[in-house]
Coordinates of C-alpha atoms in Angstrom, one line a residue:
M1037 CA 83.3 -31.4 -1.3
S1038 CA 85.0 -33.6 -1.0
D1039 CA 83.5 -37.0 0.3
S1040 CA 82.1 -38.7 -1.9
V1041 CA 84.3 -41.2 -2.6
E1042 CA 85.4 -43.5 0.1
T1043 CA 89.0 -44.9 1.1
S1044 CA 89.3 -47.8 1.9
E1045 CA 92.1 -49.8 -0.1
P1046 CA 95.3 -50.6 1.8
A1047 CA 98.5 -48.3 0.8
G1048 CA 101.5 -50.1 -1.2
L1049 CA 100.7 -47.6 -4.4
P1050 CA 102.9 -48.1 -8.0
P1051 CA 104.8 -45.0 -8.1
E1052 CA 103.2 -42.9 -11.0
V1053 CA 99.8 -43.6 -8.9
T1054 CA 101.6 -41.5 -5.6
K1055 CA 103.0 -38.8 -7.3
I1056 CA 98.9 -38.8 -9.0
Q1057 CA 97.8 -39.1 -5.6
A1058 CA 99.8 -36.6 -4.1
G1059 CA 99.4 -34.3 -7.2
Y1060 CA 95.3 -34.1 -6.5
T1061 CA 95.8 -33.8 -2.1
F1062 CA 95.1 -31.0 -1.4
E1063 CA 94.4 -29.0 2.1
E1064 CA 92.3 -26.4 0.7
P1065 CA 88.2 -26.8 -0.2
A1066 CA 87.7 -28.8 -3.4
I1067 CA 85.2 -30.6 -6.2
D1068 CA 85.5 -34.2 -7.0
L1069 CA 85.7 -35.2 -10.2
G1070 CA 86.1 -39.4 -9.8
V1071 CA 89.4 -42.0 -8.6
L1072 CA 92.2 -42.6 -10.7
M1073 CA 92.1 -45.3 -13.2
E1074 CA 95.4 -47.4 -13.2
N1075 CA 95.3 -51.6 -15.4
D1076 CA 91.5 -50.6 -16.0
A1077 CA 90.8 -50.7 -12.7
P1078 CA 89.6 -47.6 -10.6
V1079 CA 91.9 -46.9 -7.2
R1080 CA 89.8 -45.9 -4.9
Q1081 CA 91.1 -43.8 -2.9
V1082 CA 92.9 -41.4 -5.5
R1083 CA 90.8 -38.9 -5.6
V1084 CA 90.6 -36.7 -9.0
R1085 CA 89.9 -32.9 -7.4
I1086 CA 89.7 -29.4 -8.2
P1087 CA 90.8 -27.0 -6.2
L1088 CA 87.5 -25.0 -5.3
S1089 CA 89.7 -21.6 -5.4
M1090 CA 91.5 -22.3 -9.2
L1091 CA 88.6 -22.4 -10.2
N1092 CA 88.2 -18.8 -11.4
R1093 CA 91.1 -20.0 -13.9
H1094 CA 88.5 -21.6 -16.5
G1095 CA 88.2 -25.2 -18.4
L1096 CA 88.3 -27.2 -20.8
V1097 CA 85.6 -30.3 -21.0
A1098 CA 85.9 -32.3 -24.4
G1099 CA 85.3 -35.3 -26.2
A1100 CA 83.2 -37.5 -28.9
T1101 CA 79.2 -36.8 -28.7
G1102 CA 78.5 -40.4 -27.0
T1103 CA 81.6 -40.2 -23.6
G1104 CA 80.1 -38.7 -21.2
K1105 CA 80.5 -35.5 -21.4
T1106 CA 77.4 -34.0 -20.6
K1107 CA 77.1 -36.2 -17.1
T1108 CA 81.1 -34.5 -16.7
L1109 CA 79.1 -31.4 -16.9
Q1110 CA 76.4 -32.8 -14.5
V1111 CA 78.8 -33.2 -11.3
L1112 CA 80.2 -30.9 -11.6
T1113 CA 77.6 -28.5 -11.3
E1114 CA 76.7 -30.4 -9.2
A1115 CA 79.0 -30.1 -6.7
L1116 CA 79.7 -26.1 -7.0
S1117 CA 76.5 -25.7 -6.1
N1118 CA 76.9 -27.6 -3.1
A1119 CA 80.0 -25.8 -2.1
G1120 CA 78.3 -22.8 -2.4
V1121 CA 79.4 -21.4 -6.1
P1122 CA 76.6 -20.5 -8.8
V1123 CA 76.1 -22.2 -11.5
F1124 CA 75.3 -20.8 -14.8
A1125 CA 75.5 -23.9 -17.4
A1126 CA 73.2 -23.7 -21.1
D1127 CA 71.3 -26.8 -22.3
M1128 CA 71.1 -26.9 -26.2
K1129 CA 70.2 -30.4 -25.8
G1130 CA 67.7 -30.3 -22.4
D1131 CA 69.7 -32.9 -21.6
L1132 CA 70.4 -30.4 -17.8
S1133 CA 67.0 -30.0 -17.2
G1134 CA 67.3 -33.1 -14.8
L1135 CA 69.4 -31.6 -12.2
A1136 CA 66.5 -29.9 -10.2
A1137 CA 65.0 -33.8 -9.4
P1138 CA 66.7 -37.1 -7.4
G1139 CA 68.5 -39.4 -9.7
Q1140 CA 66.5 -42.5 -9.5
P1141 CA 68.7 -45.5 -8.5
S1142 CA 69.4 -48.4 -10.8
E1143 CA 71.3 -51.7 -11.0
K1144 CA 73.9 -50.1 -13.9
L1145 CA 74.3 -47.1 -11.3
L1146 CA 74.9 -48.2 -8.3
A1147 CA 77.2 -50.7 -9.1
R1148 CA 79.2 -48.8 -11.0
T1149 CA 79.0 -46.2 -8.2
Q1150 CA 79.8 -49.0 -5.9
K1151 CA 83.2 -50.0 -7.7
I1152 CA 84.5 -46.3 -7.5
G1153 CA 84.2 -45.7 -3.8
Q1154 CA 81.3 -42.8 -4.1
D1155 CA 78.2 -42.6 -1.4
W1156 CA 76.0 -42.7 -4.2
Q1157 CA 72.4 -40.3 -2.7
P1158 CA 69.7 -39.3 -5.2
Q1159 CA 69.6 -35.4 -4.5
G1160 CA 68.2 -32.6 -6.9
S1161 CA 70.1 -29.4 -7.0
P1162 CA 68.9 -25.4 -6.4
V1163 CA 67.7 -24.6 -11.0
E1164 CA 66.3 -21.8 -11.8
F1165 CA 65.1 -21.9 -15.2
Y1166 CA 66.1 -19.6 -18.3
S1167 CA 64.8 -19.5 -21.8
L1168 CA 65.2 -17.2 -24.6
G1169 CA 63.4 -19.0 -27.5
R1170 CA 59.1 -18.9 -28.5
G1171 CA 58.0 -21.3 -26.3
D1172 CA 60.6 -22.4 -24.9
V1173 CA 60.5 -23.5 -20.6
G1174 CA 61.8 -21.2 -19.0
V1175 CA 61.7 -17.3 -17.2
P1176 CA 62.1 -15.6 -19.8
L1177 CA 65.8 -13.5 -20.9
R1178 CA 66.1 -10.4 -23.1
A1179 CA 69.0 -8.0 -23.9
S1180 CA 68.8 -4.4 -25.1
V1181 CA 70.0 -3.9 -28.6
S1182 CA 72.2 -1.6 -27.0
S1183 CA 73.4 -2.6 -24.7
F1184 CA 74.6 -6.1 -27.1
G1185 CA 76.6 -4.1 -29.4
P1186 CA 77.6 -3.9 -32.5
I1187 CA 79.8 -6.7 -32.1
L1188 CA 77.9 -9.0 -30.7
L1189 CA 75.1 -7.9 -33.3
A1190 CA 77.2 -8.3 -36.1
K1191 CA 78.5 -11.6 -35.0
V1192 CA 74.7 -12.9 -35.1
L1193 CA 73.6 -11.3 -38.2
G1194 CA 76.8 -12.6 -40.5
L1195 CA 78.2 -9.3 -41.7
N1196 CA 81.9 -9.1 -42.5
K1197 CA 84.2 -6.4 -41.5
T1198 CA 82.5 -3.3 -43.3
Q1199 CA 79.2 -3.9 -42.2
E1200 CA 80.4 -4.6 -39.2
S1201 CA 82.3 -0.9 -39.8
S1202 CA 79.2 0.4 -40.9
L1203 CA 76.8 -1.1 -37.6
G1204 CA 79.1 0.0 -34.6
L1205 CA 78.4 3.4 -36.7
I1206 CA 75.1 3.1 -36.2
F1207 CA 75.6 2.3 -33.2
H1208 CA 77.2 5.8 -32.4
Y1209 CA 74.9 7.9 -34.1
A1210 CA 72.1 6.0 -32.0
D1211 CA 73.9 7.3 -29.0
T1212 CA 75.2 10.2 -29.5
A1213 CA 71.3 11.5 -31.3
G1214 CA 69.7 10.3 -27.8
L1215 CA 67.8 7.6 -29.6
P1216 CA 67.6 4.4 -27.2
L1217 CA 68.2 1.0 -29.3
L1218 CA 65.8 -0.9 -27.1
D1219 CA 64.4 -4.2 -30.2
L1220 CA 64.9 -5.0 -33.4
A1221 CA 62.7 -2.9 -34.2
D1222 CA 64.4 0.4 -33.0
L1223 CA 67.3 -0.4 -34.8
R1224 CA 65.6 -0.8 -37.8
S1225 CA 64.0 1.9 -37.2
V1226 CA 66.9 4.0 -37.2
L1227 CA 68.6 2.4 -40.2
T1228 CA 65.0 3.3 -42.7
Y1229 CA 65.8 6.5 -40.4
L1230 CA 69.3 7.2 -42.1
T1231 CA 68.5 5.8 -45.5
S1232 CA 65.8 8.3 -45.9
D1233 CA 65.3 12.1 -47.5
E1234 CA 64.7 13.1 -43.7
G1235 CA 68.4 11.4 -42.5
K1236 CA 70.0 10.4 -44.7
G1237 CA 72.1 14.0 -44.4
E1238 CA 72.4 12.5 -40.7
L1239 CA 76.4 10.4 -41.0
K1240 CA 78.3 12.1 -44.0
G1241 CA 79.7 14.2 -42.0
I1242 CA 81.2 11.4 -40.0
G1243 CA 81.7 8.9 -43.7
G1244 CA 77.4 7.8 -44.9
L1245 CA 76.4 4.3 -45.1
S1246 CA 75.7 2.6 -47.8
S1247 CA 71.9 1.6 -48.5
T1248 CA 73.3 -1.3 -50.2
T1249 CA 75.2 -2.8 -46.6
V1250 CA 71.9 -1.4 -45.2
G1251 CA 69.7 -3.4 -47.2
V1252 CA 72.7 -6.1 -45.7
I1253 CA 71.5 -5.4 -42.3
L1254 CA 67.8 -4.7 -43.2
R1255 CA 67.6 -8.1 -44.7
S1256 CA 69.9 -10.3 -42.2
L1257 CA 67.9 -8.0 -39.2
I1258 CA 64.4 -9.8 -40.3
T1259 CA 66.2 -13.3 -40.9
L1260 CA 67.0 -13.1 -36.9
A1261 CA 63.1 -11.9 -35.8
D1262 CA 61.9 -14.7 -38.0
Q1263 CA 63.9 -17.2 -36.1
G1264 CA 63.2 -15.2 -32.7
A1265 CA 65.1 -13.3 -31.6
D1266 CA 62.5 -10.4 -30.8
E1267 CA 62.3 -12.1 -28.2
F1268 CA 65.1 -11.2 -26.3
F1269 CA 65.8 -7.9 -27.4
G1270 CA 64.2 -5.7 -25.3
E1271 CA 63.5 -4.8 -22.1
P1272 CA 63.4 -6.3 -18.8
E1273 CA 66.9 -6.9 -19.1
F1274 CA 68.1 -9.2 -17.6
D1275 CA 69.8 -8.2 -14.6
T1276 CA 73.5 -10.7 -14.9
A1277 CA 73.3 -10.4 -10.8
D1278 CA 71.1 -12.8 -10.8
L1279 CA 73.1 -14.8 -12.1
M1280 CA 74.6 -15.2 -8.5
R1281 CA 72.1 -16.4 -5.9
T1282 CA 72.3 -18.9 -2.9
T1283 CA 69.8 -20.7 -1.2
A1284 CA 68.9 -20.7 2.3
D1285 CA 70.8 -23.0 3.3
G1286 CA 74.3 -22.1 1.6
R1287 CA 73.8 -24.1 -2.3
G1288 CA 74.5 -22.2 -5.1
V1289 CA 71.9 -21.3 -7.7
I1290 CA 72.3 -22.8 -10.4
S1291 CA 70.8 -21.2 -13.7
L1292 CA 70.3 -23.1 -15.7
L1293 CA 69.6 -21.6 -20.2
E1294 CA 66.9 -24.1 -22.1
L1295 CA 67.5 -23.7 -25.5
P1296 CA 65.1 -26.6 -27.7
S1297 CA 64.0 -24.2 -30.2
L1298 CA 67.4 -22.9 -30.6
A1299 CA 69.2 -26.5 -31.7
S1300 CA 69.3 -24.5 -35.1
Q1301 CA 70.6 -21.7 -34.5
P1302 CA 73.3 -21.4 -32.5
V1303 CA 75.2 -18.5 -33.4
L1304 CA 72.7 -17.3 -32.2
F1305 CA 72.4 -18.5 -28.7
S1306 CA 75.9 -18.8 -28.2
T1307 CA 76.7 -15.3 -28.8
F1308 CA 74.4 -14.4 -26.3
L1309 CA 76.3 -16.4 -23.8
M1310 CA 79.1 -14.0 -24.7
W1311 CA 76.8 -11.0 -24.0
L1312 CA 76.4 -12.1 -19.9
L1313 CA 79.8 -12.8 -19.6
A1314 CA 80.5 -9.4 -21.2
D1315 CA 77.8 -8.4 -18.8
L1316 CA 79.3 -9.3 -15.9
F1317 CA 83.1 -8.4 -17.0
A1318 CA 81.7 -4.9 -17.0
D1319 CA 79.1 -5.6 -13.8
L1320 CA 81.5 -6.6 -11.3
P1321 CA 84.6 -5.1 -8.8
E1322 CA 87.8 -6.5 -9.9
V1323 CA 88.4 -9.6 -6.7
G1324 CA 91.9 -10.4 -7.1
D1325 CA 91.6 -14.5 -5.6
V1326 CA 89.7 -15.4 -3.6
D1327 CA 88.7 -18.9 -2.1
K1328 CA 86.1 -19.7 -4.6
P1329 CA 84.7 -18.6 -7.9
K1330 CA 81.1 -15.6 -7.0
L1331 CA 80.0 -17.3 -10.1
V1332 CA 81.0 -21.0 -12.6
F1333 CA 80.1 -20.4 -16.0
F1334 CA 79.9 -23.1 -18.0
F1335 CA 79.3 -22.9 -21.8
D1336 CA 78.3 -25.5 -23.7
E1337 CA 78.2 -26.3 -27.6
A1338 CA 82.0 -23.7 -27.3
H1339 CA 83.3 -24.7 -30.9
L1340 CA 79.7 -22.6 -31.8
L1341 CA 80.7 -18.6 -30.8
F1342 CA 83.9 -19.3 -32.4
N1343 CA 82.7 -20.4 -35.8
G1344 CA 83.1 -17.7 -38.4
A1345 CA 83.6 -15.4 -35.6
S1346 CA 85.4 -12.0 -37.1
E1347 CA 89.2 -10.5 -36.1
A1348 CA 87.0 -8.0 -33.3
F1349 CA 85.1 -10.8 -31.5
L1350 CA 87.2 -13.4 -30.9
T1351 CA 89.3 -10.3 -29.6
A1352 CA 86.6 -9.7 -27.1
I1353 CA 86.3 -12.8 -26.0
T1354 CA 90.2 -13.6 -25.6
Q1355 CA 90.0 -10.3 -23.2
T1356 CA 87.2 -11.1 -21.6
V1357 CA 88.1 -14.8 -20.9
R1358 CA 91.7 -13.1 -19.2
L1359 CA 90.2 -10.0 -17.3
I1360 CA 86.9 -12.0 -16.0
R1361 CA 89.0 -14.2 -12.9
S1362 CA 90.0 -11.0 -11.2
K1363 CA 86.1 -11.0 -11.0
G1364 CA 85.6 -14.8 -9.3
V1365 CA 83.6 -16.2 -12.6
G1366 CA 84.9 -19.3 -13.8
I1367 CA 84.5 -20.2 -17.2
F1368 CA 84.4 -23.5 -18.4
F1369 CA 83.9 -24.4 -22.1
V1370 CA 82.4 -27.8 -23.2
T1371 CA 83.5 -28.9 -27.1
Q1372 CA 84.1 -32.6 -29.1
T1373 CA 87.8 -31.3 -29.4
P1374 CA 90.5 -28.7 -27.6
K1375 CA 91.6 -27.5 -31.6
D1376 CA 88.0 -25.8 -31.5
V1377 CA 88.6 -23.3 -29.3
P1378 CA 91.3 -21.0 -30.8
D1379 CA 94.8 -20.7 -29.3
D1380 CA 94.3 -17.3 -27.3
V1381 CA 91.7 -18.8 -25.3
L1382 CA 92.5 -22.2 -24.7
A1383 CA 95.8 -20.7 -23.1
Q1384 CA 93.8 -19.7 -20.7
L1385 CA 91.8 -22.5 -19.0
G1386 CA 93.9 -23.6 -15.9
S1387 CA 91.7 -27.1 -16.3
R1388 CA 90.8 -29.9 -18.6
V1389 CA 89.0 -32.7 -18.7
Q1390 CA 89.1 -35.2 -21.8
H1391 CA 86.9 -37.2 -22.9
Q1392 CA 87.9 -40.4 -25.6
L1393 CA 88.6 -38.9 -29.2
R1394 CA 88.5 -40.7 -32.1
A1395 CA 90.7 -41.4 -35.7
H1396 CA 88.7 -42.8 -37.6
T1397 CA 90.0 -39.6 -40.1
P1398 CA 93.1 -38.0 -41.2
N1399 CA 90.9 -34.8 -39.8
D1400 CA 89.6 -37.1 -36.4
A1401 CA 93.9 -37.8 -36.4
K1402 CA 95.2 -35.1 -36.4
A1403 CA 93.0 -33.7 -33.9
L1404 CA 94.0 -36.3 -31.4
K1405 CA 97.6 -35.0 -32.5
Q1406 CA 96.7 -31.4 -31.0
T1407 CA 94.2 -32.9 -27.9
V1408 CA 98.2 -35.2 -27.0
A1409 CA 100.6 -31.6 -27.0
T1410 CA 97.9 -29.9 -24.8
F1411 CA 99.0 -32.3 -21.2
P1412 CA 102.4 -31.6 -19.8
S1413 CA 103.7 -35.1 -19.8
S1414 CA 102.6 -38.0 -18.4
H1415 CA 103.4 -41.8 -17.8
Y1416 CA 100.5 -42.8 -20.3
D1417 CA 100.9 -42.7 -23.9
L1418 CA 97.9 -40.3 -24.3
A1419 CA 97.0 -40.8 -28.1
E1420 CA 96.0 -44.6 -27.1
T1421 CA 94.9 -44.2 -23.9
L1422 CA 92.6 -40.9 -25.6
Q1423 CA 90.9 -43.5 -27.6
S1424 CA 90.8 -46.2 -25.0
L1425 CA 88.8 -44.8 -22.5
G1426 CA 85.3 -46.0 -21.9
I1427 CA 81.7 -43.8 -21.6
G1428 CA 82.1 -42.0 -18.7
E1429 CA 86.1 -42.2 -18.2
A1430 CA 88.4 -38.7 -18.8
I1431 CA 91.9 -37.9 -19.1
V1432 CA 92.3 -34.6 -16.7
T1433 CA 94.8 -32.7 -15.5
V1434 CA 94.2 -29.1 -13.4
M1435 CA 95.8 -26.4 -11.9
D1436 CA 96.7 -26.4 -8.4
P1437 CA 96.2 -24.6 -5.2
D1438 CA 100.4 -22.8 -6.6
G1439 CA 99.0 -22.5 -10.1
A1440 CA 101.0 -25.6 -10.9
P1441 CA 100.0 -28.2 -14.1
T1442 CA 98.9 -31.6 -11.3
P1443 CA 99.4 -34.9 -13.2
V1444 CA 97.7 -36.1 -16.2
A1445 CA 95.1 -38.2 -14.5
W1446 CA 93.2 -41.5 -16.2
T1447 CA 90.0 -40.8 -14.3
R1448 CA 86.9 -42.0 -14.2
M1449 CA 84.7 -39.8 -12.9
L1450 CA 81.6 -39.8 -11.0
A1451 CA 77.6 -40.0 -11.2
P1452 CA 75.8 -37.8 -11.3
Q1453 CA 73.0 -37.3 -8.0
S1454 CA 70.4 -35.7 -10.1
L1455 CA 68.5 -37.0 -12.5
M1456 CA 70.7 -38.0 -15.9
A1457 CA 67.1 -37.8 -17.9
A1458 CA 65.0 -34.4 -19.1
I1459 CA 62.4 -33.8 -16.8
P1460 CA 59.1 -33.5 -19.7
P1461 CA 58.4 -29.1 -19.9
D1462 CA 55.2 -29.7 -18.0
D1463 CA 56.4 -31.2 -15.0
L1464 CA 58.6 -28.1 -15.4
R1465 CA 56.1 -24.7 -16.2
P1466 CA 54.1 -24.7 -12.5
G1467 CA 57.9 -24.1 -10.1
I1468 CA 59.5 -21.7 -12.6
A1469 CA 55.4 -19.6 -12.8
Q1470 CA 55.8 -19.3 -9.6
S1471 CA 59.3 -18.0 -9.5
S1472 CA 60.8 -14.0 -8.3
M1473 CA 63.0 -14.2 -11.2
M1474 CA 59.1 -14.8 -13.4
T1475 CA 57.7 -11.6 -11.4
K1476 CA 61.0 -9.8 -12.2
Y1477 CA 60.9 -10.4 -15.6
G1478 CA 58.1 -12.5 -16.8
Q1479 CA 55.8 -9.2 -18.6
A1480 CA 57.7 -7.7 -21.6
I1481 CA 58.1 -4.0 -22.0
D1482 CA 57.8 -1.1 -24.2
R1483 CA 59.1 2.6 -23.3
D1484 CA 60.0 4.2 -25.4
S1485 CA 62.4 4.3 -28.1
A1486 CA 64.1 4.8 -30.9
Y1487 CA 61.0 3.2 -32.8
E1488 CA 58.7 6.4 -31.1
M1489 CA 60.8 9.1 -31.0
L1490 CA 61.8 8.4 -35.0
T1491 CA 58.2 7.1 -35.8
R1492 CA 56.5 10.7 -34.2
K1493 CA 59.7 12.7 -36.3
L1494 CA 58.8 11.2 -39.5
E1495 CA 55.1 12.0 -38.8
A1496 CA 55.8 15.4 -37.1
G1497 CA 58.0 16.1 -40.6
A1498 CA 55.7 14.6 -42.7
Q1499 CA 53.1 16.6 -41.5
A1500 CA 55.8 19.6 -41.6
A1501 CA 56.0 18.4 -44.9
E1502 CA 52.7 19.3 -45.5
Q1503 CA 52.1 21.5 -44.0
D1504 CA 54.8 23.3 -46.8
R1505 CA 53.2 21.5 -49.2
L1506 CA 50.0 23.0 -48.4
A1507 CA 52.2 26.9 -47.9
Q1508 CA 54.5 26.4 -50.9
E1509 CA 50.1 25.6 -53.9
A1510 CA 48.0 28.6 -51.3
A1511 CA 51.5 30.8 -52.1
K1512 CA 51.5 29.2 -56.4
Q1513 CA 48.2 29.9 -56.1
Q1514 CA 48.3 33.4 -54.5
A1515 CA 51.2 34.3 -57.2
E1516 CA 48.7 32.4 -60.3
Y1517 CA 46.4 34.7 -58.9
A1518 CA 48.1 37.9 -58.7
K1519 CA 49.7 37.0 -61.8
Q1520 CA 46.4 36.6 -63.6
Q1521 CA 45.9 40.0 -61.6
A1522 CA 49.0 42.0 -62.8
A1523 CA 47.7 40.3 -67.1
A1524 CA 44.9 41.2 -66.5
A1525 CA 45.9 44.8 -65.4
T1526 CA 48.6 44.7 -67.5
Q1527 CA 46.5 44.1 -70.6
A1528 CA 44.0 46.3 -69.3
E1529 CA 46.0 49.0 -69.8
K1530 CA 47.3 47.8 -73.1
D1531 CA 43.5 48.0 -73.9
R1532 CA 43.3 51.4 -73.5
I1533 CA 47.2 52.5 -74.6
A1534 CA 45.4 51.1 -78.0
A1535 CA 42.6 53.2 -77.7
E1536 CA 44.0 56.2 -76.7
K1537 CA 46.2 55.3 -79.9
Q1538 CA 42.7 54.2 -81.6
A1539 CA 41.0 57.2 -81.1
A1540 CA 44.3 59.7 -81.3
K1541 CA 44.8 57.6 -84.9
A1542 CA 41.2 58.3 -85.4
R1543 CA 41.6 62.5 -84.7
A1544 CA 44.7 62.3 -86.6
D1545 CA 42.9 61.5 -89.3
A1546 CA 39.6 63.2 -89.2
E1547 CA 41.9 66.1 -88.4
R1548 CA 43.7 64.6 -91.7
Q1549 CA 40.8 65.2 -94.1
A1550 CA 39.9 68.3 -92.4
A1551 CA 42.5 69.1 -93.6
R1552 CA 42.5 67.6 -97.2
D1553 CA 38.2 69.2 -97.3
R1554 CA 39.4 72.0 -96.7
A1555 CA 42.7 71.5 -98.9
E1556 CA 40.1 70.3 -101.7
A1557 CA 37.2 73.1 -100.5
E1558 CA 39.8 75.4 -101.0
R1559 CA 41.3 73.9 -104.3
Q1560 CA 38.1 73.8 -105.8
A1561 CA 37.2 77.2 -104.5
K1562 CA 40.2 78.7 -106.8
A1563 CA 39.5 76.5 -109.2
Q1564 CA 36.0 77.9 -109.7
E1565 CA 37.6 81.1 -109.4
R1566 CA 40.2 80.6 -112.1
E1567 CA 37.2 79.7 -113.8
A1568 CA 35.3 82.4 -113.4
A1569 CA 38.5 84.4 -113.8
R1570 CA 38.8 82.6 -116.9
Q1571 CA 35.5 83.2 -118.2
R1572 CA 35.5 86.6 -117.8
K1573 CA 38.8 87.2 -119.6
Q1574 CA 37.7 84.5 -122.2
A1575 CA 34.5 87.0 -122.6
G1576 CA 36.9 89.7 -122.4
N1577 CA 38.8 88.9 -125.3
M1578 CA 36.1 88.0 -127.1
I1579 CA 35.6 91.8 -127.2
G1580 CA 38.1 93.3 -127.8
S1581 CA 38.2 90.4 -130.3
V1582 CA 35.0 91.3 -131.7
L1583 CA 36.0 95.2 -132.1
R1584 CA 39.4 94.3 -133.7
S1585 CA 37.2 91.6 -136.5
G1586 CA 35.5 92.9 -139.5
V1587 CA 32.1 92.6 -137.8
A1588 CA 33.4 96.0 -135.7
R1589 CA 34.5 97.3 -138.7
E1590 CA 30.8 96.5 -140.1
I1591 CA 29.5 98.3 -137.5
V1592 CA 31.7 100.8 -136.8
R1593 CA 31.0 102.3 -141.3
G1594 CA 27.6 101.2 -140.7
I1595 CA 27.6 104.1 -138.1
F1596 CA 30.0 106.3 -139.4
G1597 CA 28.6 105.2 -143.5
N1598 CA 32.1 104.5 -145.0
A1599 CA 34.3 103.1 -144.6
R1600 CA 38.6 102.9 -144.3
R1601 CA 40.0 102.8 -146.6
R1602 CA 43.0 100.1 -147.7

């Protein structure tokens, strides 16, 4: 912890140096960062340190690219591990894998360590390698979609405020409907179901869901899966308690998340780290002030976490950083300038390690001015000093055991005792394969969840719909048959009635004809009778006429021989 630097220089230090020395002299355990620089020379007996009890008050490691941030991160990680403090760090570029192997001495390295009085000994640290992306070396880390939550997922997907709200509604529905969201397939299934004919009515009572918004989320999920996110959304879900392990000899295990394949997807990895913190915050008990932290969490490339973050996301980060210290967890953000971190978060960071800053552009000059404003007042011209720092040097101020900031100290940082280079992946794989964590997390599990449940539900719905369709078709056919039968019966009845009418008509016609025939016969008989009567009458008339005529007289005269006188 605090015995890696020799202290064999004479006294007689300048007042400013004496003040700084007093500010970094602690009775309680601390870890060494380096030694004070004064007039471009190291003051070996003035060690710059951080009290272990203050490491849960968080910190910031900042500086331009190539100024030594990664080596500082390596030094801090080694020291914490040696002090029995577990560490988590994300290795974005693969630079930190060397923590697992002893360092390699060189003339340049030994000259530097001797100059600052560091008793440098090559030493590797206990490292557990984890991975997120496809093809990365390490034990696979996974989280369920449900535990990741809508706010973090919306950050990964790049959703706007309205879309984030809709995603929250979808998570709420899945929870209340008993649909576990374990992987991306589960979430896609729920989205598809809620916009289908079967499910589109499910959310009407609580606001509904726009098909346009669902389309945006679905497309974003497809893109996310194509980037490899489907590899770490799932089970077995990582238990963050496994980050707080120590070895048999009392050293803290360094959990190193290897992320080279996710370098092009920074939002994905930074948000996943935020999930780890949120999960720790939810699971760990309150412990208050502790002699040393239960875990120190290094958030490399921290600016990526805040870029494009929604208000809800920033609020969640700020709350987590503010409250997680009472759970015994310290957080160090590693980035280029303090302005990369929101003010509400920056205000929570008790320790500052600021490497060189450059002011080549107006924006650089503005960042430099803002950085200077974050430090306590000191005898340094920080605007000048920050630009003149050498590689591996930093301006440091930390929180002392009483909670006050220590004096600002121009510090030459210690050299890492582990390998300052990446270990080839093929050299790492055998040890990772034998890890107990690989046994626990190596094999993915695909248990029954929303995808399977909704698939069964939709299949059952499809079967029921098919049965309904067949039943409706049968009923339709039956109805058609009944209709045809009724039509046939109706037609038969019509035909019967028509036949009866026709028969009645024929009978009536026959009767009328018979009546007409009878009447005609009667008429003819009467006519004949009249004719006969007429003829009789006519004969009678003829006789009478004859009798009355002269012929009759002649006949009479002839009979009696005389004629009637005229």
